[in-house]
Amino acid sequence: MARIVLTGNLQLHTEGVSELELDVNTIRQLMRQLSTRYPGLPADFEDEVAVSIDGTIYQDDWFAEIAPDSEVHLLPRIGGG
Amino acid sequence: MTDSNKTPSGNGTGNGKDYKWVGTRAVRPDGVDKVTGRAKFGADLHLPNMLVGKVLRSPHAHAHIRSIDTSAAEALSGVKAVITRDDFSDQPKGAVQPAGEMTINYRDMVRNVMAREKALYEGHAIAAVAAVDARIAAKALSLIKVDFEVLPHVIDPVAAMESGAPIIQEDLMTEGMEQSPGAMTNIAKRVEFGHGDVAVGFAEADVVIEREFTTQPVHQAYIEPHACVASMTEDGQGELWLSTQGHYVARGHCATLLGLDVSKLRVQASEIGGGFGGKTVVYLEPLALALSRKACQPVKMAMTREEVFRATGPTSGAHLWVKVGATNDGRITAADAVLKYQAGAFPGSPVAQGAQCAFAPYELNHVRTIGYDILVNRAKVAAYRAPGAPIAEYATESVMDEIAGVIGMDPLEFRLKNAPKQGSQSSYGPKFPVIGCIETLEAARDHDHYQSPLKAGQGRGVATGYWFNIGGQTSATLNLSEDGSVALVLGTVDVGGTRASLSMMAAEELGIDLDKVRPMIGDTSALGYNMLTGGSRVTFAGGIAVVGAAQDLIGTLKDRAAKFWDIPVDDVEWAEGEARATNGYTDNMQPLSLQEIAKDMAKTGGPIVGAHSINAQGAGPSFGTHVVDVDVDRETGRVWVTRYTVVQDAGKAIHPSYVEGQYQGGAVQGIGWALNEEYIYDDKGRLENAGFLDYRVPVCSDVPMIDTVIVEVANPTHPYGVRGVGETPIVPPMAAISNALANALGIRFTDLPMSPPRVLAAIKAANGDATTAS
Amino acid sequence: MAKYHITTRINGDDVEFLCAPEQTLLDVLRDDLRLTGSKEGCASGDCGACSVTIDGRLVCSCLVLAAEVGGQEIETIEGMADGDRLHPLQQKFLDFAALQCGVCTPGFLIAAKALLDRNSNPSETEVRYWLAGNLCRCTGYDKIVRAVLDTAADMRD
């Protein structure tokens, strides 16, 4: 089970939960499970986040792999100048 | 960690390898055009039958627009089109769409490019005209009658948070906070990051320092004002030429605002005369397209410098509170910060990024950062180089310096003692990948600058900065010509030498001379999607795309050589620009050069093209440490920067000169931010210094040479180890200079800019034994 | 409105143009003569991107009325190279990577040439003060100053 950490304001939509464990292999599976588990998450929440898998940051990448022992952080999307 | 499915391995293996082109200081391919005046920037295009467009802007910081009467302007001879809010359809409420690097709220964007219900800041566009020449266009603007109901305004972020403050957007809800029903607010968002328990951490501290800081809005101040040429035809197709950091992103914004199919709009990026984040958004472009659609003629629009200052950018001004605790032996036990950033008239300040970066240069057990995004009557902020980070790290790095001083520890040793490394939990959550924080701190400590004695009266300061960097969608194509030269087509705007760095990686991979690679920036029809140039991403993500395109090209070249020799392709290798037969075929088959394969490509299967499209992930974060010496004129308060050294991790410097250029340019922008630059408003909310005379960016005689040290801790997700380098250099200067001033004067400054009047006042106040000045 | 008929020389060529009374030299260079190498960064004489020389004197062409330049000798960036041979300053700017976006570069080159025409051995301080009327937001000036000093040294040899 990967360890999932929600940062920023996501826990406002997850009944206050900011850490959980999920059995997911990819970012898409992660997004789907979060949406199912927490219907309060905005429909487009995944467009507003970046996903760190074991320290490497992904944006808009459904198929990035999550290992069973991965630590995954959902962060606000990162832009730049 | 490398995403092997997407990242081509290429020939690069990071550092420690000798390359023919990578790491050299080759002359940039677009250089001659730029030293001869040939290079075409936004305002340099002239089309036949072209009109001139101009914008009428609000003279008020906040006003209802009761009515707009354009009839007299329309009646003026030579006026071909007039547009107002009525020429743009409203956008759906609440919907945000991913567009480029950020999600975009098009309901806000349509209001920002042309005011609808209210003028929300001085300089907000109210109407625009297209006429046969500039004089008639200006006359037409003067004939437009606008009935304003002037409203109270608010600029200061703290004042805007108070109850009873003028409300900028009546329907705004605060994201991340409870809000009582019916209450109106200017707080668009509250965000919080951190881990541990700061109360526990502060209880462990021997020393706690708590300070408040303010920063003022500063502008990106690119030398080229925004400019574009739009041409719409009667059948709804359009062409747009513009100065932008991202022509694909601009295309999407314009198509949405004008209701066009994205592919009906062909967009070409001009050469760009600086952007620094400020040219990631659209202002004039939708207006020019709407005017051209109405007039059925091409329309050129270019901002004046005054318009640039009033109506575009800048970045946030802010109010910052920071509290740090440490033990007497230099271990940080807790760090806490509250950041209040101006968003401008629409939500979207970079406060979340600021909050994430605030304490990133430290490994902390107990850390919390809270950020507020606050609406005020000022142009909507645009990204500015490491958006959000310089503001937050100015405050945090000032406090870190002060606490190191209180416990009597060298400020670099203090930072080294608390520095993060690979696997450390970052202050914003995830564990860090491979990073070079310690390496940059050590290089700064060991540098001659840091070791050299100061002259009497001078002060020395240091600060460390952090920025994430990003990847993103990128396409590149290598088209082989019949003589063996190669056209490299890119879709990423070149703001400072990336045609050079990307060509060098292509030449390195192909094993050919650099002058056989001709790079060009294609228009939006030439390639698949390319995200904009921002987030220090182009040499990183573009490099991955170009290496992939080169490997794709090499695959085809090997295939053609195998057919030529009639041997299995597995028995062909590519090295030093030629195909070589292996596995015993070597004796009877002479290697085939790129030129030879190119000459016969028609007979061996037709055109040879290498292409690669990716969504690059795993950008390497970058740390930098700056060392600065200052001298202060005690009679005028003028601060002179006498020596400056930038130390930063580049991962791998593909073109060291342009890496140094990013370090130097960022440092000098930071010197301006620290010492001079600020938006000054009158009591009506009107900007008083909308020009380069009064908004004083550093000039050549203000600054010394900027020494640089390129640290190379390879980023494992890039074939050559590249990290973005463009943004981190603007993060440390403000704190480094403030720390140097504290060292020189014994006065801790907490407000930017540290301009001569403020410094002089502080020196005078210090005679009354004060230690903090504002 | 009546226009002025102006006869002048630009980059060694006789040039005639018509201009309105309020048109600046920069307007005419860019919009009428299509010499767009001179840039408009501020239109107030603060940024130097429009630098040209008139009878050898360095000016901001945005501060000069076009109607004033009759009979004078104007040099713009387009006239700086000699045929296919770049001016030593142009070549040195390339070799030293003394430009990033390049929009200020024409102005810096014109200003630097005007300096070296007067002073073949400027100090770093003299270079910095001479170029203080030209804004560059990309480079931090370091490589520009080095390029000018190194060109001066080469030209003295």
PDB file of C-alpha atoms in Angstrom, chain B residues 25-28 30-32 34-41 43-47 135 218-225 271-274 276 300 303-306 384-385 494-497 640 655-658 660-662 664-666 668-669 672 677 691-695 697-707, chain C residues 1-3 19-23 29-32 34-44 46-47 49 77-81 83 86 89-91 93-106 108-109 124-125 127-147 149:
ATOM      1  CA  ARG B  25      30.729  28.145 -25.194  1.00  0.00           C
ATOM      2  CA  ALA B  26      29.582  28.014 -28.798  1.00  0.00           C
ATOM      3  CA  VAL B  27      28.287  31.185 -30.497  1.00  0.00           C
ATOM      4  CA  ARG B  28      24.504  31.163 -30.400  1.00  0.00           C
ATOM      5  CA  ASP B  30      20.468  33.489 -33.418  1.00  0.00           C
ATOM      6  CA  GLY B  31      23.308  35.774 -32.425  1.00  0.00           C
ATOM      7  CA  VAL B  32      24.136  37.522 -35.685  1.00  0.00           C
ATOM      8  CA  LYS B  34      20.525  40.098 -32.731  1.00  0.00           C
ATOM      9  CA  VAL B  35      23.735  42.108 -33.092  1.00  0.00           C
ATOM     10  CA  THR B  36      22.782  43.449 -36.506  1.00  0.00           C
ATOM     11  CA  GLY B  37      19.233  44.590 -35.785  1.00  0.00           C
ATOM     12  CA  ARG B  38      17.713  41.925 -38.037  1.00  0.00           C
ATOM     13  CA  ALA B  39      15.982  39.980 -35.272  1.00  0.00           C
ATOM     14  CA  LYS B  40      12.240  40.625 -35.423  1.00  0.00           C
ATOM     15  CA  PHE B  41      10.590  41.353 -32.100  1.00  0.00           C
ATOM     16  CA  ALA B  43       6.574  45.362 -32.779  1.00  0.00           C
ATOM     17  CA  ASP B  44       8.876  44.765 -35.767  1.00  0.00           C
ATOM     18  CA  LEU B  45       6.375  43.122 -38.115  1.00  0.00           C
ATOM     19  CA  HIS B  46       4.642  45.218 -40.753  1.00  0.00           C
ATOM     20  CA  LEU B  47       1.844  43.730 -42.839  1.00  0.00           C
ATOM     21  CA  ARG B 135      -2.728  59.636 -34.409  1.00  0.00           C
ATOM     22  CA  VAL B 218       7.908  44.895  -8.461  1.00  0.00           C
ATOM     23  CA  HIS B 219       7.639  44.577 -12.197  1.00  0.00           C
ATOM     24  CA  GLN B 220       9.406  42.100 -14.465  1.00  0.00           C
ATOM     25  CA  ALA B 221      10.418  45.185 -16.476  1.00  0.00           C
ATOM     26  CA  TYR B 222      11.351  43.394 -19.673  1.00  0.00           C
ATOM     27  CA  ILE B 223      12.760  45.997 -22.046  1.00  0.00           C
ATOM     28  CA  GLU B 224      10.371  45.087 -24.877  1.00  0.00           C
ATOM     29  CA  PRO B 225       6.784  46.174 -24.196  1.00  0.00           C
ATOM     30  CA  GLU B 271      11.789  37.141 -30.855  1.00  0.00           C
ATOM     31  CA  ILE B 272      11.020  38.039 -27.267  1.00  0.00           C
ATOM     32  CA  GLY B 273      12.624  41.039 -25.622  1.00  0.00           C
ATOM     33  CA  GLY B 274      12.495  39.644 -22.120  1.00  0.00           C
ATOM     34  CA  PHE B 276      10.740  36.747 -16.821  1.00  0.00           C
ATOM     35  CA  LYS B 300      -0.804  45.894 -34.760  1.00  0.00           C
ATOM     36  CA  MET B 303       1.959  48.917 -25.295  1.00  0.00           C
ATOM     37  CA  THR B 304       3.695  52.020 -24.123  1.00  0.00           C
ATOM     38  CA  ARG B 305       6.024  51.615 -21.156  1.00  0.00           C
ATOM     39  CA  GLU B 306       3.425  53.344 -19.015  1.00  0.00           C
ATOM     40  CA  TYR B 384       7.956  36.674 -12.085  1.00  0.00           C
ATOM     41  CA  ARG B 385      10.934  34.331 -12.016  1.00  0.00           C
ATOM     42  CA  ASP B 494      13.988  31.128 -26.698  1.00  0.00           C
ATOM     43  CA  VAL B 495      14.345  33.755 -23.991  1.00  0.00           C
ATOM     44  CA  GLY B 496      18.050  33.515 -23.385  1.00  0.00           C
ATOM     45  CA  GLY B 497      20.023  31.045 -25.458  1.00  0.00           C
ATOM     46  CA  TRP B 640      26.543  50.135  -3.126  1.00  0.00           C
ATOM     47  CA  HIS B 655      26.223  26.205 -22.415  1.00  0.00           C
ATOM     48  CA  PRO B 656      28.093  27.642 -19.397  1.00  0.00           C
ATOM     49  CA  SER B 657      27.994  31.237 -20.676  1.00  0.00           C
ATOM     50  CA  TYR B 658      24.206  31.286 -20.756  1.00  0.00           C
ATOM     51  CA  GLU B 660      26.240  32.255 -15.974  1.00  0.00           C
ATOM     52  CA  GLY B 661      24.050  34.804 -17.735  1.00  0.00           C
ATOM     53  CA  GLN B 662      20.988  33.496 -15.895  1.00  0.00           C
ATOM     54  CA  GLN B 664      24.074  37.221 -13.263  1.00  0.00           C
ATOM     55  CA  GLY B 665      20.781  38.527 -14.597  1.00  0.00           C
ATOM     56  CA  GLY B 666      18.771  37.069 -11.734  1.00  0.00           C
ATOM     57  CA  VAL B 668      20.931  42.005 -10.685  1.00  0.00           C
ATOM     58  CA  GLN B 669      17.139  41.880 -10.873  1.00  0.00           C
ATOM     59  CA  GLY B 672      16.941  46.132  -7.988  1.00  0.00           C
ATOM     60  CA  GLU B 677      12.245  48.928  -7.251  1.00  0.00           C
ATOM     61  CA  GLY B 691       8.218  54.825 -16.138  1.00  0.00           C
ATOM     62  CA  PHE B 692      11.855  53.807 -16.062  1.00  0.00           C
ATOM     63  CA  LEU B 693      12.925  57.186 -14.675  1.00  0.00           C
ATOM     64  CA  ASP B 694      10.961  56.721 -11.458  1.00  0.00           C
ATOM     65  CA  TYR B 695      10.724  52.947 -11.360  1.00  0.00           C
ATOM     66  CA  VAL B 697      15.824  49.167 -12.404  1.00  0.00           C
ATOM     67  CA  PRO B 698      19.570  48.690 -11.917  1.00  0.00           C
ATOM     68  CA  VAL B 699      21.716  50.385 -14.538  1.00  0.00           C
ATOM     69  CA  CYS B 700      25.212  49.420 -15.546  1.00  0.00           C
ATOM     70  CA  SER B 701      26.904  51.817 -13.137  1.00  0.00           C
ATOM     71  CA  ASP B 702      24.891  50.555 -10.157  1.00  0.00           C
ATOM     72  CA  VAL B 703      26.389  47.083 -10.056  1.00  0.00           C
ATOM     73  CA  PRO B 704      29.737  45.318  -9.999  1.00  0.00           C
ATOM     74  CA  MET B 705      30.799  42.277 -11.981  1.00  0.00           C
ATOM     75  CA  ILE B 706      28.761  39.281 -10.820  1.00  0.00           C
ATOM     76  CA  ASP B 707      31.011  36.306 -10.127  1.00  0.00           C
TER      77      ASP B 707
ATOM     78  CA  MET C   1      -1.842  68.056 -41.709  1.00  0.00           C
ATOM     79  CA  ALA C   2       1.143  69.219 -43.716  1.00  0.00           C
ATOM     80  CA  LYS C   3       4.175  67.008 -43.541  1.00  0.00           C
ATOM     81  CA  CYS C  19       7.095  63.244 -41.510  1.00  0.00           C
ATOM     82  CA  ALA C  20       4.432  64.766 -39.316  1.00  0.00           C
ATOM     83  CA  PRO C  21       5.546  67.426 -36.860  1.00  0.00           C
ATOM     84  CA  GLU C  22       5.140  65.169 -33.833  1.00  0.00           C
ATOM     85  CA  GLN C  23       6.877  62.121 -35.288  1.00  0.00           C
ATOM     86  CA  LEU C  29      13.151  54.861 -38.688  1.00  0.00           C
ATOM     87  CA  ARG C  30      10.860  52.055 -37.591  1.00  0.00           C
ATOM     88  CA  ASP C  31       7.503  52.735 -39.192  1.00  0.00           C
ATOM     89  CA  ASP C  32       8.395  54.549 -42.392  1.00  0.00           C
ATOM     90  CA  ARG C  34      11.459  49.980 -41.765  1.00  0.00           C
ATOM     91  CA  LEU C  35      14.787  50.160 -39.978  1.00  0.00           C
ATOM     92  CA  THR C  36      13.411  48.234 -37.012  1.00  0.00           C
ATOM     93  CA  GLY C  37      16.768  47.457 -35.417  1.00  0.00           C
ATOM     94  CA  SER C  38      16.293  50.514 -33.188  1.00  0.00           C
ATOM     95  CA  LYS C  39      13.767  49.540 -30.523  1.00  0.00           C
ATOM     96  CA  GLU C  40      11.174  51.436 -28.528  1.00  0.00           C
ATOM     97  CA  GLY C  41      11.448  50.407 -24.884  1.00  0.00           C
ATOM     98  CA  CYS C  42      10.127  53.518 -23.175  1.00  0.00           C
ATOM     99  CA  ALA C  43       9.719  56.461 -25.586  1.00  0.00           C
ATOM    100  CA  SER C  44      11.049  58.708 -22.828  1.00  0.00           C
ATOM    101  CA  ASP C  46      15.275  56.210 -20.181  1.00  0.00           C
ATOM    102  CA  CYS C  47      16.164  52.822 -21.702  1.00  0.00           C
ATOM    103  CA  ALA C  49      17.077  50.762 -26.818  1.00  0.00           C
ATOM    104  CA  ILE C  77      22.556  49.411 -35.891  1.00  0.00           C
ATOM    105  CA  GLU C  78      21.790  48.409 -39.487  1.00  0.00           C
ATOM    106  CA  GLY C  79      24.893  50.293 -40.606  1.00  0.00           C
ATOM    107  CA  MET C  80      27.306  48.971 -38.005  1.00  0.00           C
ATOM    108  CA  ALA C  81      28.686  45.949 -39.865  1.00  0.00           C
ATOM    109  CA  GLY C  83      29.323  44.396 -45.567  1.00  0.00           C
ATOM    110  CA  LEU C  86      30.767  42.372 -38.276  1.00  0.00           C
ATOM    111  CA  LEU C  89      31.976  44.954 -30.912  1.00  0.00           C
ATOM    112  CA  GLN C  90      29.309  42.866 -32.637  1.00  0.00           C
ATOM    113  CA  GLN C  91      31.629  39.887 -32.854  1.00  0.00           C
ATOM    114  CA  PHE C  93      29.147  40.439 -28.011  1.00  0.00           C
ATOM    115  CA  LEU C  94      28.614  37.066 -29.712  1.00  0.00           C
ATOM    116  CA  ASP C  95      31.843  35.547 -28.412  1.00  0.00           C
ATOM    117  CA  PHE C  96      31.207  36.733 -24.850  1.00  0.00           C
ATOM    118  CA  ALA C  97      27.489  35.848 -24.807  1.00  0.00           C
ATOM    119  CA  ALA C  98      26.834  39.500 -23.964  1.00  0.00           C
ATOM    120  CA  LEU C  99      23.166  39.216 -24.886  1.00  0.00           C
ATOM    121  CA  GLN C 100      20.238  37.088 -23.879  1.00  0.00           C
ATOM    122  CA  CYS C 101      16.954  38.299 -25.305  1.00  0.00           C
ATOM    123  CA  GLY C 102      18.809  40.759 -27.521  1.00  0.00           C
ATOM    124  CA  VAL C 103      16.279  43.586 -27.578  1.00  0.00           C
ATOM    125  CA  CYS C 104      18.626  46.035 -25.855  1.00  0.00           C
ATOM    126  CA  THR C 105      21.627  44.840 -27.883  1.00  0.00           C
ATOM    127  CA  PRO C 106      21.398  47.296 -30.803  1.00  0.00           C
ATOM    128  CA  PHE C 108      24.228  48.874 -26.355  1.00  0.00           C
ATOM    129  CA  LEU C 109      26.293  48.326 -29.491  1.00  0.00           C
ATOM    130  CA  GLU C 124      35.502  49.570 -16.257  1.00  0.00           C
ATOM    131  CA  THR C 125      33.992  52.509 -14.399  1.00  0.00           C
ATOM    132  CA  VAL C 127      32.281  51.872 -19.482  1.00  0.00           C
ATOM    133  CA  ARG C 128      29.679  51.427 -16.757  1.00  0.00           C
ATOM    134  CA  TYR C 129      28.820  55.129 -16.557  1.00  0.00           C
ATOM    135  CA  TRP C 130      28.814  55.577 -20.346  1.00  0.00           C
ATOM    136  CA  LEU C 131      26.395  52.665 -20.701  1.00  0.00           C
ATOM    137  CA  ALA C 132      24.236  53.739 -17.740  1.00  0.00           C
ATOM    138  CA  GLY C 133      21.675  55.129 -20.185  1.00  0.00           C
ATOM    139  CA  ASN C 134      21.073  51.702 -21.685  1.00  0.00           C
ATOM    140  CA  LEU C 135      18.921  49.282 -19.723  1.00  0.00           C
ATOM    141  CA  CYS C 136      19.425  45.541 -19.914  1.00  0.00           C
ATOM    142  CA  ARG C 137      17.151  43.370 -17.800  1.00  0.00           C
ATOM    143  CA  CYS C 138      18.616  39.975 -18.759  1.00  0.00           C
ATOM    144  CA  THR C 139      22.379  39.929 -18.371  1.00  0.00           C
ATOM    145  CA  GLY C 140      23.174  41.901 -15.238  1.00  0.00           C
ATOM    146  CA  TYR C 141      25.612  43.843 -17.486  1.00  0.00           C
ATOM    147  CA  ASP C 142      28.643  41.700 -16.555  1.00  0.00           C
ATOM    148  CA  LYS C 143      29.266  40.142 -19.961  1.00  0.00           C
ATOM    149  CA  ILE C 144      28.393  43.380 -21.767  1.00  0.00           C
ATOM    150  CA  VAL C 145      31.026  45.333 -19.841  1.00  0.00           C
ATOM    151  CA  ARG C 146      33.595  42.586 -20.374  1.00  0.00           C
ATOM    152  CA  ALA C 147      32.844  42.519 -24.102  1.00  0.00           C
ATOM    153  CA  LEU C 149      36.563  46.275 -22.445  1.00  0.00           C
TER     154      LEU C 149
END
